[in-house]
Amino acid sequence: THRHHPQPDGAKRVKLSGKWSQYADAVRCGPDGVPLPDAESKRLWTCTPKPAGDYYSFTAFAHRLNSSEGVRAPLPSDSRRRPDRAKLAAGEMVSAGGEKVRLEEIQRAERKERDRRADGWMPRWFKKVDDAKLFE
């Protein structure tokens, strides 16, 4: 994959290349997007090896994101507290599936109760729109 980074005047100055799962490189280029003859390619990022024996083939970064080690206790709403995730992480697939079903049943019951009350409950962070546009 190759990308050129245009400037406000439209001229290209840097050519990016790489593979999303392996590396990213950059090289200075002329306004036409062709790398300059004396420009050296610079490795911007290299994917670190995945931990051996990981069931999900997660990267070390993904493991850190999912871990609560070394951080304050997660907020009550943090999904790392969910029992189904803990069971998945422990490799207990069957009981993780049961926990997920149990949580979904609780969520459906809560939704049904909100709809029954019709008390105007609204999501805190989202607003329903009929004609959503990403860019104007």
mmCIF file with all atom_site columns, C-alpha atoms in Angstrom:
data_model
loop_
_atom_site.group_PDB
_atom_site.id
_atom_site.type_symbol
_atom_site.label_atom_id
_atom_site.label_alt_id
_atom_site.label_comp_id
_atom_site.label_asym_id
_atom_site.label_entity_id
_atom_site.label_seq_id
_atom_site.pdbx_PDB_ins_code
_atom_site.Cartn_x
_atom_site.Cartn_y
_atom_site.Cartn_z
_atom_site.occupancy
_atom_site.B_iso_or_equiv
_atom_site.pdbx_formal_charge
_atom_site.auth_seq_id
_atom_site.auth_comp_id
_atom_site.auth_asym_id
_atom_site.auth_atom_id
_atom_site.pdbx_PDB_model_num
ATOM 1   C CA . THR A 1 1   ? 0.000   0.000   0.000  1.00 0.00 ? 1   THR A CA 1
ATOM 2   C CA . HIS A 1 2   ? 1.278   3.459   -0.863 1.00 0.00 ? 2   HIS A CA 1
ATOM 3   C CA . ARG A 1 3   ? 0.030   6.872   0.268  1.00 0.00 ? 3   ARG A CA 1
ATOM 4   C CA . HIS A 1 4   ? 1.225   10.337  -0.596 1.00 0.00 ? 4   HIS A CA 1
ATOM 5   C CA . HIS A 1 5   ? 0.886   13.118  1.940  1.00 0.00 ? 5   HIS A CA 1
ATOM 6   C CA . PRO A 1 6   ? -0.165  16.248  -0.009 1.00 0.00 ? 6   PRO A CA 1
ATOM 7   C CA . GLN A 1 7   ? 0.547   19.740  1.284  1.00 0.00 ? 7   GLN A CA 1
ATOM 8   C CA . PRO A 1 8   ? -2.028  22.557  1.194  1.00 0.00 ? 8   PRO A CA 1
ATOM 9   C CA . ASP A 1 9   ? -0.678  23.480  -2.248 1.00 0.00 ? 9   ASP A CA 1
ATOM 10  C CA . GLY A 1 10  ? -1.322  19.918  -3.419 1.00 0.00 ? 10  GLY A CA 1
ATOM 11  C CA . ALA A 1 11  ? 2.359   18.974  -3.735 1.00 0.00 ? 11  ALA A CA 1
ATOM 12  C CA . LYS A 1 12  ? 3.407   15.623  -2.368 1.00 0.00 ? 12  LYS A CA 1
ATOM 13  C CA . ARG A 1 13  ? 6.344   15.588  0.058  1.00 0.00 ? 13  ARG A CA 1
ATOM 14  C CA . VAL A 1 14  ? 6.333   12.120  1.643  1.00 0.00 ? 14  VAL A CA 1
ATOM 15  C CA . LYS A 1 15  ? 5.432   8.721   0.299  1.00 0.00 ? 15  LYS A CA 1
ATOM 16  C CA . LEU A 1 16  ? 4.138   6.218   2.863  1.00 0.00 ? 16  LEU A CA 1
ATOM 17  C CA . SER A 1 17  ? 4.172   2.505   2.198  1.00 0.00 ? 17  SER A CA 1
ATOM 18  C CA . GLY A 1 18  ? 3.843   -0.715  4.107  1.00 0.00 ? 18  GLY A CA 1
ATOM 19  C CA . LYS A 1 19  ? 1.496   -3.438  5.199  1.00 0.00 ? 19  LYS A CA 1
ATOM 20  C CA . TRP A 1 20  ? -0.963  -2.702  8.015  1.00 0.00 ? 20  TRP A CA 1
ATOM 21  C CA . SER A 1 21  ? -0.097  -5.865  9.898  1.00 0.00 ? 21  SER A CA 1
ATOM 22  C CA . GLN A 1 22  ? 3.690   -5.699  9.497  1.00 0.00 ? 22  GLN A CA 1
ATOM 23  C CA . TYR A 1 23  ? 5.334   -2.289  8.999  1.00 0.00 ? 23  TYR A CA 1
ATOM 24  C CA . ALA A 1 24  ? 5.055   1.322   7.791  1.00 0.00 ? 24  ALA A CA 1
ATOM 25  C CA . ASP A 1 25  ? 7.790   3.178   5.889  1.00 0.00 ? 25  ASP A CA 1
ATOM 26  C CA . ALA A 1 26  ? 8.194   6.786   4.733  1.00 0.00 ? 26  ALA A CA 1
ATOM 27  C CA . VAL A 1 27  ? 10.423  8.342   2.103  1.00 0.00 ? 27  VAL A CA 1
ATOM 28  C CA . ARG A 1 28  ? 10.753  11.968  0.947  1.00 0.00 ? 28  ARG A CA 1
ATOM 29  C CA . CYS A 1 29  ? 9.497   12.533  -2.546 1.00 0.00 ? 29  CYS A CA 1
ATOM 30  C CA . GLY A 1 30  ? 9.208   15.221  -5.153 1.00 0.00 ? 30  GLY A CA 1
ATOM 31  C CA . PRO A 1 31  ? 5.974   17.081  -5.966 1.00 0.00 ? 31  PRO A CA 1
ATOM 32  C CA . ASP A 1 32  ? 5.128   14.342  -8.482 1.00 0.00 ? 32  ASP A CA 1
ATOM 33  C CA . GLY A 1 33  ? 5.129   11.700  -5.707 1.00 0.00 ? 33  GLY A CA 1
ATOM 34  C CA . VAL A 1 34  ? 8.275   9.945   -6.930 1.00 0.00 ? 34  VAL A CA 1
ATOM 35  C CA . PRO A 1 35  ? 10.854  9.305   -4.181 1.00 0.00 ? 35  PRO A CA 1
ATOM 36  C CA . LEU A 1 36  ? 13.872  11.606  -4.396 1.00 0.00 ? 36  LEU A CA 1
ATOM 37  C CA . PRO A 1 37  ? 17.002  9.820   -5.698 1.00 0.00 ? 37  PRO A CA 1
ATOM 38  C CA . ASP A 1 38  ? 19.052  10.481  -2.534 1.00 0.00 ? 38  ASP A CA 1
ATOM 39  C CA . ALA A 1 39  ? 16.183  9.980   -0.074 1.00 0.00 ? 39  ALA A CA 1
ATOM 40  C CA . GLU A 1 40  ? 16.455  7.087   2.345  1.00 0.00 ? 40  GLU A CA 1
ATOM 41  C CA . SER A 1 41  ? 13.365  5.177   3.342  1.00 0.00 ? 41  SER A CA 1
ATOM 42  C CA . LYS A 1 42  ? 12.672  5.340   7.070  1.00 0.00 ? 42  LYS A CA 1
ATOM 43  C CA . ARG A 1 43  ? 10.875  2.592   8.977  1.00 0.00 ? 43  ARG A CA 1
ATOM 44  C CA . LEU A 1 44  ? 8.208   4.348   11.049 1.00 0.00 ? 44  LEU A CA 1
ATOM 45  C CA . TRP A 1 45  ? 6.694   1.301   12.686 1.00 0.00 ? 45  TRP A CA 1
ATOM 46  C CA . THR A 1 46  ? 7.229   -2.443  12.899 1.00 0.00 ? 46  THR A CA 1
ATOM 47  C CA . CYS A 1 47  ? 4.674   -4.792  14.376 1.00 0.00 ? 47  CYS A CA 1
ATOM 48  C CA . THR A 1 48  ? 6.067   -6.530  17.433 1.00 0.00 ? 48  THR A CA 1
ATOM 49  C CA . PRO A 1 49  ? 5.918   -10.325 17.452 1.00 0.00 ? 49  PRO A CA 1
ATOM 50  C CA . LYS A 1 50  ? 2.751   -11.776 18.926 1.00 0.00 ? 50  LYS A CA 1
ATOM 51  C CA . PRO A 1 51  ? 3.089   -13.613 22.237 1.00 0.00 ? 51  PRO A CA 1
ATOM 52  C CA . ALA A 1 52  ? 3.646   -17.337 21.718 1.00 0.00 ? 52  ALA A CA 1
ATOM 53  C CA . GLY A 1 53  ? 0.781   -19.667 22.502 1.00 0.00 ? 53  GLY A CA 1
ATOM 54  C CA . ASP A 1 54  ? -1.875  -16.952 22.618 1.00 0.00 ? 54  ASP A CA 1
ATOM 55  C CA . TYR A 1 55  ? -5.257  -18.526 21.860 1.00 0.00 ? 55  TYR A CA 1
ATOM 56  C CA . TYR A 1 56  ? -6.591  -15.372 20.158 1.00 0.00 ? 56  TYR A CA 1
ATOM 57  C CA . SER A 1 57  ? -3.317  -14.356 18.460 1.00 0.00 ? 57  SER A CA 1
ATOM 58  C CA . PHE A 1 58  ? -3.510  -10.950 20.177 1.00 0.00 ? 58  PHE A CA 1
ATOM 59  C CA . THR A 1 59  ? -0.562  -8.602  20.051 1.00 0.00 ? 59  THR A CA 1
ATOM 60  C CA . ALA A 1 60  ? 1.189   -7.557  23.253 1.00 0.00 ? 60  ALA A CA 1
ATOM 61  C CA . PHE A 1 61  ? -0.477  -4.144  22.808 1.00 0.00 ? 61  PHE A CA 1
ATOM 62  C CA . ALA A 1 62  ? -3.952  -5.730  22.698 1.00 0.00 ? 62  ALA A CA 1
ATOM 63  C CA . HIS A 1 63  ? -3.129  -7.669  25.863 1.00 0.00 ? 63  HIS A CA 1
ATOM 64  C CA . ARG A 1 64  ? -2.143  -4.418  27.621 1.00 0.00 ? 64  ARG A CA 1
ATOM 65  C CA . LEU A 1 65  ? -5.390  -2.769  26.504 1.00 0.00 ? 65  LEU A CA 1
ATOM 66  C CA . ASN A 1 66  ? -7.428  -5.656  27.907 1.00 0.00 ? 66  ASN A CA 1
ATOM 67  C CA . SER A 1 67  ? -5.469  -5.855  31.145 1.00 0.00 ? 67  SER A CA 1
ATOM 68  C CA . SER A 1 68  ? -6.202  -3.988  34.326 1.00 0.00 ? 68  SER A CA 1
ATOM 69  C CA . GLU A 1 69  ? -2.734  -4.658  35.756 1.00 0.00 ? 69  GLU A CA 1
ATOM 70  C CA . GLY A 1 70  ? -0.949  -1.526  36.910 1.00 0.00 ? 70  GLY A CA 1
ATOM 71  C CA . VAL A 1 71  ? -4.003  0.698   36.541 1.00 0.00 ? 71  VAL A CA 1
ATOM 72  C CA . ARG A 1 72  ? -6.559  1.926   38.992 1.00 0.00 ? 72  ARG A CA 1
ATOM 73  C CA . ALA A 1 73  ? -9.618  -0.243  39.415 1.00 0.00 ? 73  ALA A CA 1
ATOM 74  C CA . PRO A 1 74  ? -11.729 -0.100  36.249 1.00 0.00 ? 74  PRO A CA 1
ATOM 75  C CA . LEU A 1 75  ? -14.927 1.931   36.387 1.00 0.00 ? 75  LEU A CA 1
ATOM 76  C CA . PRO A 1 76  ? -18.090 -0.065  37.102 1.00 0.00 ? 76  PRO A CA 1
ATOM 77  C CA . SER A 1 77  ? -19.090 0.211   33.433 1.00 0.00 ? 77  SER A CA 1
ATOM 78  C CA . ASP A 1 78  ? -15.705 -0.984  32.112 1.00 0.00 ? 78  ASP A CA 1
ATOM 79  C CA . SER A 1 79  ? -16.157 -4.132  30.023 1.00 0.00 ? 79  SER A CA 1
ATOM 80  C CA . ARG A 1 80  ? -13.037 -5.654  31.625 1.00 0.00 ? 80  ARG A CA 1
ATOM 81  C CA . ARG A 1 81  ? -15.272 -6.317  34.640 1.00 0.00 ? 81  ARG A CA 1
ATOM 82  C CA . ARG A 1 82  ? -17.650 -8.501  32.624 1.00 0.00 ? 82  ARG A CA 1
ATOM 83  C CA . PRO A 1 83  ? -17.600 -12.120 33.794 1.00 0.00 ? 83  PRO A CA 1
ATOM 84  C CA . ASP A 1 84  ? -17.915 -13.454 30.238 1.00 0.00 ? 84  ASP A CA 1
ATOM 85  C CA . ARG A 1 85  ? -14.694 -11.663 29.251 1.00 0.00 ? 85  ARG A CA 1
ATOM 86  C CA . ALA A 1 86  ? -12.884 -13.048 32.278 1.00 0.00 ? 86  ALA A CA 1
ATOM 87  C CA . LYS A 1 87  ? -13.980 -16.571 31.359 1.00 0.00 ? 87  LYS A CA 1
ATOM 88  C CA . LEU A 1 88  ? -12.948 -16.063 27.734 1.00 0.00 ? 88  LEU A CA 1
ATOM 89  C CA . ALA A 1 89  ? -9.517  -14.868 28.849 1.00 0.00 ? 89  ALA A CA 1
ATOM 90  C CA . ALA A 1 90  ? -9.223  -17.996 30.989 1.00 0.00 ? 90  ALA A CA 1
ATOM 91  C CA . GLY A 1 91  ? -10.124 -20.173 27.991 1.00 0.00 ? 91  GLY A CA 1
ATOM 92  C CA . GLU A 1 92  ? -13.466 -21.280 29.475 1.00 0.00 ? 92  GLU A CA 1
ATOM 93  C CA . MET A 1 93  ? -15.468 -20.993 26.234 1.00 0.00 ? 93  MET A CA 1
ATOM 94  C CA . VAL A 1 94  ? -18.622 -22.833 27.307 1.00 0.00 ? 94  VAL A CA 1
ATOM 95  C CA . SER A 1 95  ? -19.118 -20.961 30.574 1.00 0.00 ? 95  SER A CA 1
ATOM 96  C CA . ALA A 1 96  ? -18.173 -17.679 28.825 1.00 0.00 ? 96  ALA A CA 1
ATOM 97  C CA . GLY A 1 97  ? -21.007 -18.292 26.360 1.00 0.00 ? 97  GLY A CA 1
ATOM 98  C CA . GLY A 1 98  ? -23.399 -18.935 29.253 1.00 0.00 ? 98  GLY A CA 1
ATOM 99  C CA . GLU A 1 99  ? -22.328 -15.707 30.977 1.00 0.00 ? 99  GLU A CA 1
ATOM 100 C CA . LYS A 1 100 ? -22.797 -13.751 27.754 1.00 0.00 ? 100 LYS A CA 1
ATOM 101 C CA . VAL A 1 101 ? -26.333 -15.091 27.323 1.00 0.00 ? 101 VAL A CA 1
ATOM 102 C CA . ARG A 1 102 ? -27.112 -14.246 30.963 1.00 0.00 ? 102 ARG A CA 1
ATOM 103 C CA . LEU A 1 103 ? -25.867 -10.662 30.530 1.00 0.00 ? 103 LEU A CA 1
ATOM 104 C CA . GLU A 1 104 ? -27.819 -10.235 27.287 1.00 0.00 ? 104 GLU A CA 1
ATOM 105 C CA . GLU A 1 105 ? -31.006 -11.460 28.978 1.00 0.00 ? 105 GLU A CA 1
ATOM 106 C CA . ILE A 1 106 ? -30.514 -8.863  31.742 1.00 0.00 ? 106 ILE A CA 1
ATOM 107 C CA . GLN A 1 107 ? -29.991 -6.148  29.110 1.00 0.00 ? 107 GLN A CA 1
ATOM 108 C CA . ARG A 1 108 ? -33.125 -7.206  27.214 1.00 0.00 ? 108 ARG A CA 1
ATOM 109 C CA . ALA A 1 109 ? -35.164 -7.166  30.435 1.00 0.00 ? 109 ALA A CA 1
ATOM 110 C CA . GLU A 1 110 ? -33.883 -3.667  31.273 1.00 0.00 ? 110 GLU A CA 1
ATOM 111 C CA . ARG A 1 111 ? -34.764 -2.433  27.785 1.00 0.00 ? 111 ARG A CA 1
ATOM 112 C CA . LYS A 1 112 ? -38.232 -3.989  28.004 1.00 0.00 ? 112 LYS A CA 1
ATOM 113 C CA . GLU A 1 113 ? -38.808 -2.266  31.366 1.00 0.00 ? 113 GLU A CA 1
ATOM 114 C CA . ARG A 1 114 ? -37.675 1.114   29.988 1.00 0.00 ? 114 ARG A CA 1
ATOM 115 C CA . ASP A 1 115 ? -39.992 0.722   27.000 1.00 0.00 ? 115 ASP A CA 1
ATOM 116 C CA . ARG A 1 116 ? -42.876 -0.277  29.322 1.00 0.00 ? 116 ARG A CA 1
ATOM 117 C CA . ARG A 1 117 ? -42.357 2.794   31.516 1.00 0.00 ? 117 ARG A CA 1
ATOM 118 C CA . ALA A 1 118 ? -42.064 5.095   28.491 1.00 0.00 ? 118 ALA A CA 1
ATOM 119 C CA . ASP A 1 119 ? -40.516 7.678   30.824 1.00 0.00 ? 119 ASP A CA 1
ATOM 120 C CA . GLY A 1 120 ? -38.476 9.384   28.118 1.00 0.00 ? 120 GLY A CA 1
ATOM 121 C CA . TRP A 1 121 ? -35.186 7.659   28.899 1.00 0.00 ? 121 TRP A CA 1
ATOM 122 C CA . MET A 1 122 ? -32.507 8.740   26.433 1.00 0.00 ? 122 MET A CA 1
ATOM 123 C CA . PRO A 1 123 ? -28.971 7.461   25.917 1.00 0.00 ? 123 PRO A CA 1
ATOM 124 C CA . ARG A 1 124 ? -26.443 9.745   27.576 1.00 0.00 ? 124 ARG A CA 1
ATOM 125 C CA . TRP A 1 125 ? -23.856 9.862   24.800 1.00 0.00 ? 125 TRP A CA 1
ATOM 126 C CA . PHE A 1 126 ? -25.804 9.406   21.574 1.00 0.00 ? 126 PHE A CA 1
ATOM 127 C CA . LYS A 1 127 ? -28.636 11.136  19.783 1.00 0.00 ? 127 LYS A CA 1
ATOM 128 C CA . LYS A 1 128 ? -30.851 9.501   17.173 1.00 0.00 ? 128 LYS A CA 1
ATOM 129 C CA . VAL A 1 129 ? -30.958 11.352  13.876 1.00 0.00 ? 129 VAL A CA 1
ATOM 130 C CA . ASP A 1 130 ? -33.031 10.478  10.838 1.00 0.00 ? 130 ASP A CA 1
ATOM 131 C CA . ASP A 1 131 ? -30.630 11.626  8.115  1.00 0.00 ? 131 ASP A CA 1
ATOM 132 C CA . ALA A 1 132 ? -27.086 11.200  9.401  1.00 0.00 ? 132 ALA A CA 1
ATOM 133 C CA . LYS A 1 133 ? -24.278 12.693  7.316  1.00 0.00 ? 133 LYS A CA 1
ATOM 134 C CA . LEU A 1 134 ? -20.652 11.985  8.049  1.00 0.00 ? 134 LEU A CA 1
ATOM 135 C CA . PHE A 1 135 ? -19.274 14.968  6.156  1.00 0.00 ? 135 PHE A CA 1
ATOM 136 C CA . GLU A 1 136 ? -20.910 18.101  4.863  1.00 0.00 ? 136 GLU A CA 1
#
